[in-house]
Amino acid sequence: MASFTTEATDESQEQERVAALHSLNLMGTDPEERFDRITRIARELFHVPVAAVNLLDDKELFIKSPTVPGARTMDRADTFCDVTISGPDLLVVEDAAADPRFASKPDVAGGRGVRFYAGRPLTISGEHRVGTLCLFDSKSRVLSEADRRVLDELGSWAERELYDSMDLDRAHDVQQALLPSSSPGAPSYELAGMSLPAHRVGGDFYTWNEADGCLDVTLADVMGKGTAAALMAATVRAATNAAGTAEPSAAFNHASQSLAEDLDATGVFATGFRCRLNLKTGELRYADAGHGLSLIVSPDGEYRQLRSPGLPLGLGGPGSWQANETKLQPGQVLVSFTDGVLDLYDGTLAALDEVAELVRQHPHPSTLIEALRRLAPVKNAMTTSP
């Protein structure tokens, strides 16, 4: 009975370990300078040809850093790192060819001819060893106590980067949870939107609210990327939401007044588009705060850009934004987006033609959003049509 209990416990612990690894969303991802910096410094400090940050799931080892030619994954069972993560301590193999545990491993017996290996397990949540920071050399070596301390410190640095990944993912989840979760109930209109920040968290957001037969929509893009932009985006979102059902230009005036001190102190500005759509008549009132990326697209693909003079929030003061009026006709689609959509093409306003063509091919907002999602990564998009 004790044997079955131990095996079950080991299996459960491995499942928890792999789940912790996948919560980082790093397996199979592109190179990142924050990890490359660590392996570059380790290579220079220890004068080894290879230093690597590796992540291990239940079957594979993935080389997160550095970028290597060819495949970046290998069978976990064939690697030194598989042994490293089995315990909490630094693993040092001074001469792999003379060590029966490793002499037949592909890295040793094969073309790479690895002789020296030192691996520091990388642990998250205090217990889950999800990867390694390791050193390789083609000649046998001895690692001094001072060297071991340095490698341990570099490993702590790598672990902090892993924790940052966890924090970014949590921030991403929070940002996604703040997006509208339902569409207005008017049967004559369809509304859809999405947010897929290229950096997991960022300064883009959209909101909508239906009241008194009208639909109020706000889309904004806060200057910058990452956590700092996300913090300011939350502030801008709160300020624009606090405007309630105010007319679009009045909403920007209200937000500008409440945000003036914060935006001035941080040197941040935000472009934005705000509109109010009458769900019965199709009448559309809107204001633009330096955004300029809103189109009304007809069924034949012809489009017009909703232009309105107005500086971004943080640059323009109260009274800077004008109210504009137009009408959304049956079959037309209103689409507003941030510059991540342009980046799917050539990154310039010349891409508006291609965006309009995409809308013509996918005239229903929900299918248009799916088409954009397939072209991801993009930032934000909001569409509505009668």
PDB file of C-alpha atoms in Angstrom, residues 100-251:
ATOM      1  CA  PRO A 100      27.920   6.591 -15.953  1.00  0.00           C
ATOM      2  CA  ARG A 101      24.734   8.665 -15.543  1.00  0.00           C
ATOM      3  CA  PHE A 102      25.606  10.832 -18.530  1.00  0.00           C
ATOM      4  CA  ALA A 103      28.254   9.104 -20.654  1.00  0.00           C
ATOM      5  CA  SER A 104      25.681   7.740 -23.098  1.00  0.00           C
ATOM      6  CA  LYS A 105      23.580  10.917 -23.357  1.00  0.00           C
ATOM      7  CA  PRO A 106      23.367  12.340 -26.902  1.00  0.00           C
ATOM      8  CA  ASP A 107      25.087  15.588 -25.840  1.00  0.00           C
ATOM      9  CA  VAL A 108      28.047  13.620 -24.548  1.00  0.00           C
ATOM     10  CA  ALA A 109      28.364  10.687 -26.936  1.00  0.00           C
ATOM     11  CA  GLY A 110      27.086  12.653 -29.946  1.00  0.00           C
ATOM     12  CA  GLY A 111      28.413  15.546 -31.976  1.00  0.00           C
ATOM     13  CA  ARG A 112      28.386  18.201 -29.246  1.00  0.00           C
ATOM     14  CA  GLY A 113      30.910  16.328 -27.117  1.00  0.00           C
ATOM     15  CA  VAL A 114      29.811  17.870 -23.826  1.00  0.00           C
ATOM     16  CA  ARG A 115      32.168  17.091 -20.956  1.00  0.00           C
ATOM     17  CA  PHE A 116      31.307  19.723 -18.328  1.00  0.00           C
ATOM     18  CA  TYR A 117      27.810  20.627 -17.111  1.00  0.00           C
ATOM     19  CA  ALA A 118      26.553  22.760 -14.237  1.00  0.00           C
ATOM     20  CA  GLY A 119      22.825  23.231 -13.730  1.00  0.00           C
ATOM     21  CA  ARG A 120      20.935  25.342 -11.238  1.00  0.00           C
ATOM     22  CA  PRO A 121      17.234  24.358 -10.882  1.00  0.00           C
ATOM     23  CA  LEU A 122      14.756  27.213 -11.335  1.00  0.00           C
ATOM     24  CA  THR A 123      11.898  27.076  -8.856  1.00  0.00           C
ATOM     25  CA  ILE A 124       8.603  28.972  -8.747  1.00  0.00           C
ATOM     26  CA  SER A 125       5.962  29.105  -6.021  1.00  0.00           C
ATOM     27  CA  GLY A 126       8.548  27.808  -3.584  1.00  0.00           C
ATOM     28  CA  GLU A 127       8.331  24.192  -4.698  1.00  0.00           C
ATOM     29  CA  HIS A 128       7.941  23.643  -8.436  1.00  0.00           C
ATOM     30  CA  ARG A 129      11.242  23.170 -10.303  1.00  0.00           C
ATOM     31  CA  VAL A 130      10.242  24.141 -13.833  1.00  0.00           C
ATOM     32  CA  GLY A 131      13.599  24.658 -15.518  1.00  0.00           C
ATOM     33  CA  THR A 132      17.311  25.244 -15.235  1.00  0.00           C
ATOM     34  CA  LEU A 133      20.041  27.779 -15.744  1.00  0.00           C
ATOM     35  CA  CYS A 134      22.950  25.712 -16.972  1.00  0.00           C
ATOM     36  CA  LEU A 135      26.509  25.866 -18.294  1.00  0.00           C
ATOM     37  CA  PHE A 136      28.105  23.562 -20.891  1.00  0.00           C
ATOM     38  CA  ASP A 137      31.688  23.093 -22.009  1.00  0.00           C
ATOM     39  CA  SER A 138      33.465  20.651 -24.295  1.00  0.00           C
ATOM     40  CA  LYS A 139      36.266  20.160 -21.775  1.00  0.00           C
ATOM     41  CA  SER A 140      36.132  18.925 -18.188  1.00  0.00           C
ATOM     42  CA  ARG A 141      36.173  21.602 -15.495  1.00  0.00           C
ATOM     43  CA  VAL A 142      35.971  22.133 -11.754  1.00  0.00           C
ATOM     44  CA  LEU A 143      33.492  24.655 -10.342  1.00  0.00           C
ATOM     45  CA  SER A 144      34.791  26.504  -7.292  1.00  0.00           C
ATOM     46  CA  GLU A 145      32.640  27.485  -4.335  1.00  0.00           C
ATOM     47  CA  ALA A 146      32.791  31.086  -5.468  1.00  0.00           C
ATOM     48  CA  ASP A 147      31.631  30.023  -8.938  1.00  0.00           C
ATOM     49  CA  ARG A 148      28.769  28.068  -7.399  1.00  0.00           C
ATOM     50  CA  ARG A 149      27.616  31.139  -5.496  1.00  0.00           C
ATOM     51  CA  VAL A 150      27.670  33.235  -8.668  1.00  0.00           C
ATOM     52  CA  LEU A 151      25.685  30.630 -10.597  1.00  0.00           C
ATOM     53  CA  ASP A 152      23.184  30.463  -7.748  1.00  0.00           C
ATOM     54  CA  GLU A 153      22.759  34.253  -7.844  1.00  0.00           C
ATOM     55  CA  LEU A 154      22.230  34.198 -11.598  1.00  0.00           C
ATOM     56  CA  GLY A 155      19.659  31.476 -11.048  1.00  0.00           C
ATOM     57  CA  SER A 156      17.826  33.722  -8.577  1.00  0.00           C
ATOM     58  CA  TRP A 157      17.783  36.418 -11.255  1.00  0.00           C
ATOM     59  CA  ALA A 158      16.275  33.973 -13.757  1.00  0.00           C
ATOM     60  CA  GLU A 159      13.637  32.981 -11.188  1.00  0.00           C
ATOM     61  CA  ARG A 160      12.659  36.624 -10.740  1.00  0.00           C
ATOM     62  CA  GLU A 161      12.096  36.842 -14.491  1.00  0.00           C
ATOM     63  CA  LEU A 162       9.853  33.782 -14.258  1.00  0.00           C
ATOM     64  CA  TYR A 163       7.890  35.446 -11.463  1.00  0.00           C
ATOM     65  CA  ASP A 164       7.555  38.551 -13.632  1.00  0.00           C
ATOM     66  CA  SER A 165       6.014  36.325 -16.302  1.00  0.00           C
ATOM     67  CA  MET A 166       3.479  35.113 -13.735  1.00  0.00           C
ATOM     68  CA  ASP A 167       2.665  38.688 -12.729  1.00  0.00           C
ATOM     69  CA  LEU A 168       2.213  39.735 -16.363  1.00  0.00           C
ATOM     70  CA  ASP A 169      -0.142  36.829 -16.932  1.00  0.00           C
ATOM     71  CA  ARG A 170      -2.196  37.770 -13.886  1.00  0.00           C
ATOM     72  CA  ALA A 171      -2.314  41.382 -15.078  1.00  0.00           C
ATOM     73  CA  HIS A 172      -3.411  40.153 -18.511  1.00  0.00           C
ATOM     74  CA  ASP A 173      -6.225  38.135 -16.934  1.00  0.00           C
ATOM     75  CA  VAL A 174      -7.373  41.182 -14.984  1.00  0.00           C
ATOM     76  CA  GLN A 175      -7.361  43.359 -18.109  1.00  0.00           C
ATOM     77  CA  GLN A 176      -9.352  40.754 -20.025  1.00  0.00           C
ATOM     78  CA  ALA A 177     -11.867  40.457 -17.186  1.00  0.00           C
ATOM     79  CA  LEU A 178     -12.509  44.212 -17.346  1.00  0.00           C
ATOM     80  CA  LEU A 179     -13.567  44.070 -20.996  1.00  0.00           C
ATOM     81  CA  PRO A 180     -17.297  43.960 -21.815  1.00  0.00           C
ATOM     82  CA  SER A 181     -18.622  40.430 -21.364  1.00  0.00           C
ATOM     83  CA  SER A 182     -21.926  40.792 -23.220  1.00  0.00           C
ATOM     84  CA  SER A 183     -23.342  42.554 -26.259  1.00  0.00           C
ATOM     85  CA  PRO A 184     -26.325  44.893 -26.338  1.00  0.00           C
ATOM     86  CA  GLY A 185     -29.668  43.217 -26.729  1.00  0.00           C
ATOM     87  CA  ALA A 186     -30.952  45.249 -29.683  1.00  0.00           C
ATOM     88  CA  PRO A 187     -31.913  42.698 -32.379  1.00  0.00           C
ATOM     89  CA  SER A 188     -31.153  45.101 -35.235  1.00  0.00           C
ATOM     90  CA  TYR A 189     -27.497  45.562 -34.312  1.00  0.00           C
ATOM     91  CA  GLU A 190     -24.527  43.315 -33.692  1.00  0.00           C
ATOM     92  CA  LEU A 191     -21.521  44.355 -31.630  1.00  0.00           C
ATOM     93  CA  ALA A 192     -18.246  42.535 -31.007  1.00  0.00           C
ATOM     94  CA  GLY A 193     -14.767  43.377 -29.757  1.00  0.00           C
ATOM     95  CA  MET A 194     -11.493  41.879 -28.653  1.00  0.00           C
ATOM     96  CA  SER A 195      -8.222  42.762 -27.004  1.00  0.00           C
ATOM     97  CA  LEU A 196      -5.028  40.830 -27.629  1.00  0.00           C
ATOM     98  CA  PRO A 197      -2.126  42.977 -26.393  1.00  0.00           C
ATOM     99  CA  ALA A 198       1.099  42.131 -28.128  1.00  0.00           C
ATOM    100  CA  HIS A 199       2.915  42.454 -24.786  1.00  0.00           C
ATOM    101  CA  ARG A 200       0.275  40.576 -22.732  1.00  0.00           C
ATOM    102  CA  VAL A 201      -0.562  43.771 -20.856  1.00  0.00           C
ATOM    103  CA  GLY A 202      -0.718  47.218 -22.336  1.00  0.00           C
ATOM    104  CA  GLY A 203      -2.456  50.530 -22.572  1.00  0.00           C
ATOM    105  CA  ASP A 204      -5.335  49.670 -24.913  1.00  0.00           C
ATOM    106  CA  PHE A 205      -8.909  49.155 -23.762  1.00  0.00           C
ATOM    107  CA  TYR A 206     -12.511  49.416 -24.911  1.00  0.00           C
ATOM    108  CA  THR A 207     -15.818  49.616 -23.068  1.00  0.00           C
ATOM    109  CA  TRP A 208     -19.469  49.816 -24.029  1.00  0.00           C
ATOM    110  CA  ASN A 209     -22.757  50.391 -22.279  1.00  0.00           C
ATOM    111  CA  GLU A 210     -26.375  50.378 -23.448  1.00  0.00           C
ATOM    112  CA  ALA A 211     -28.873  52.778 -21.875  1.00  0.00           C
ATOM    113  CA  ASP A 212     -32.020  54.617 -22.963  1.00  0.00           C
ATOM    114  CA  GLY A 213     -31.965  53.089 -26.439  1.00  0.00           C
ATOM    115  CA  CYS A 214     -28.404  54.234 -27.109  1.00  0.00           C
ATOM    116  CA  LEU A 215     -25.067  52.491 -27.165  1.00  0.00           C
ATOM    117  CA  ASP A 216     -22.076  54.330 -25.686  1.00  0.00           C
ATOM    118  CA  VAL A 217     -18.674  53.019 -26.782  1.00  0.00           C
ATOM    119  CA  THR A 218     -15.160  54.108 -25.818  1.00  0.00           C
ATOM    120  CA  LEU A 219     -11.885  52.839 -27.256  1.00  0.00           C
ATOM    121  CA  ALA A 220      -8.535  54.251 -26.114  1.00  0.00           C
ATOM    122  CA  ASP A 221      -4.815  53.697 -26.553  1.00  0.00           C
ATOM    123  CA  VAL A 222      -2.511  54.891 -23.777  1.00  0.00           C
ATOM    124  CA  MET A 223       1.013  55.724 -24.896  1.00  0.00           C
ATOM    125  CA  GLY A 224       3.566  53.045 -24.072  1.00  0.00           C
ATOM    126  CA  LYS A 225       3.631  49.311 -23.416  1.00  0.00           C
ATOM    127  CA  GLY A 226       3.685  46.943 -20.496  1.00  0.00           C
ATOM    128  CA  THR A 227       2.699  47.382 -16.877  1.00  0.00           C
ATOM    129  CA  ALA A 228       3.177  51.163 -16.698  1.00  0.00           C
ATOM    130  CA  ALA A 229       0.838  51.692 -19.661  1.00  0.00           C
ATOM    131  CA  ALA A 230      -1.647  49.224 -18.152  1.00  0.00           C
ATOM    132  CA  LEU A 231      -1.711  51.177 -14.878  1.00  0.00           C
ATOM    133  CA  MET A 232      -2.487  54.410 -16.694  1.00  0.00           C
ATOM    134  CA  ALA A 233      -5.031  52.639 -18.916  1.00  0.00           C
ATOM    135  CA  ALA A 234      -6.935  51.626 -15.784  1.00  0.00           C
ATOM    136  CA  THR A 235      -6.921  55.271 -14.669  1.00  0.00           C
ATOM    137  CA  VAL A 236      -8.128  56.530 -18.059  1.00  0.00           C
ATOM    138  CA  ARG A 237     -10.778  53.806 -18.197  1.00  0.00           C
ATOM    139  CA  ALA A 238     -12.131  54.821 -14.800  1.00  0.00           C
ATOM    140  CA  ALA A 239     -12.247  58.488 -15.803  1.00  0.00           C
ATOM    141  CA  THR A 240     -14.067  57.873 -19.087  1.00  0.00           C
ATOM    142  CA  ASN A 241     -16.516  55.480 -17.422  1.00  0.00           C
ATOM    143  CA  ALA A 242     -17.210  58.090 -14.766  1.00  0.00           C
ATOM    144  CA  ALA A 243     -18.542  60.357 -17.519  1.00  0.00           C
ATOM    145  CA  GLY A 244     -21.537  58.023 -17.682  1.00  0.00           C
ATOM    146  CA  THR A 245     -23.941  58.783 -20.504  1.00  0.00           C
ATOM    147  CA  ALA A 246     -22.501  62.188 -21.296  1.00  0.00           C
ATOM    148  CA  GLU A 247     -22.248  63.147 -24.955  1.00  0.00           C
ATOM    149  CA  PRO A 248     -18.940  61.995 -26.510  1.00  0.00           C
ATOM    150  CA  SER A 249     -17.239  65.400 -26.517  1.00  0.00           C
ATOM    151  CA  ALA A 250     -18.510  66.135 -22.996  1.00  0.00           C
ATOM    152  CA  ALA A 251     -17.206  62.752 -21.847  1.00  0.00           C
TER     153      ALA A 251
END
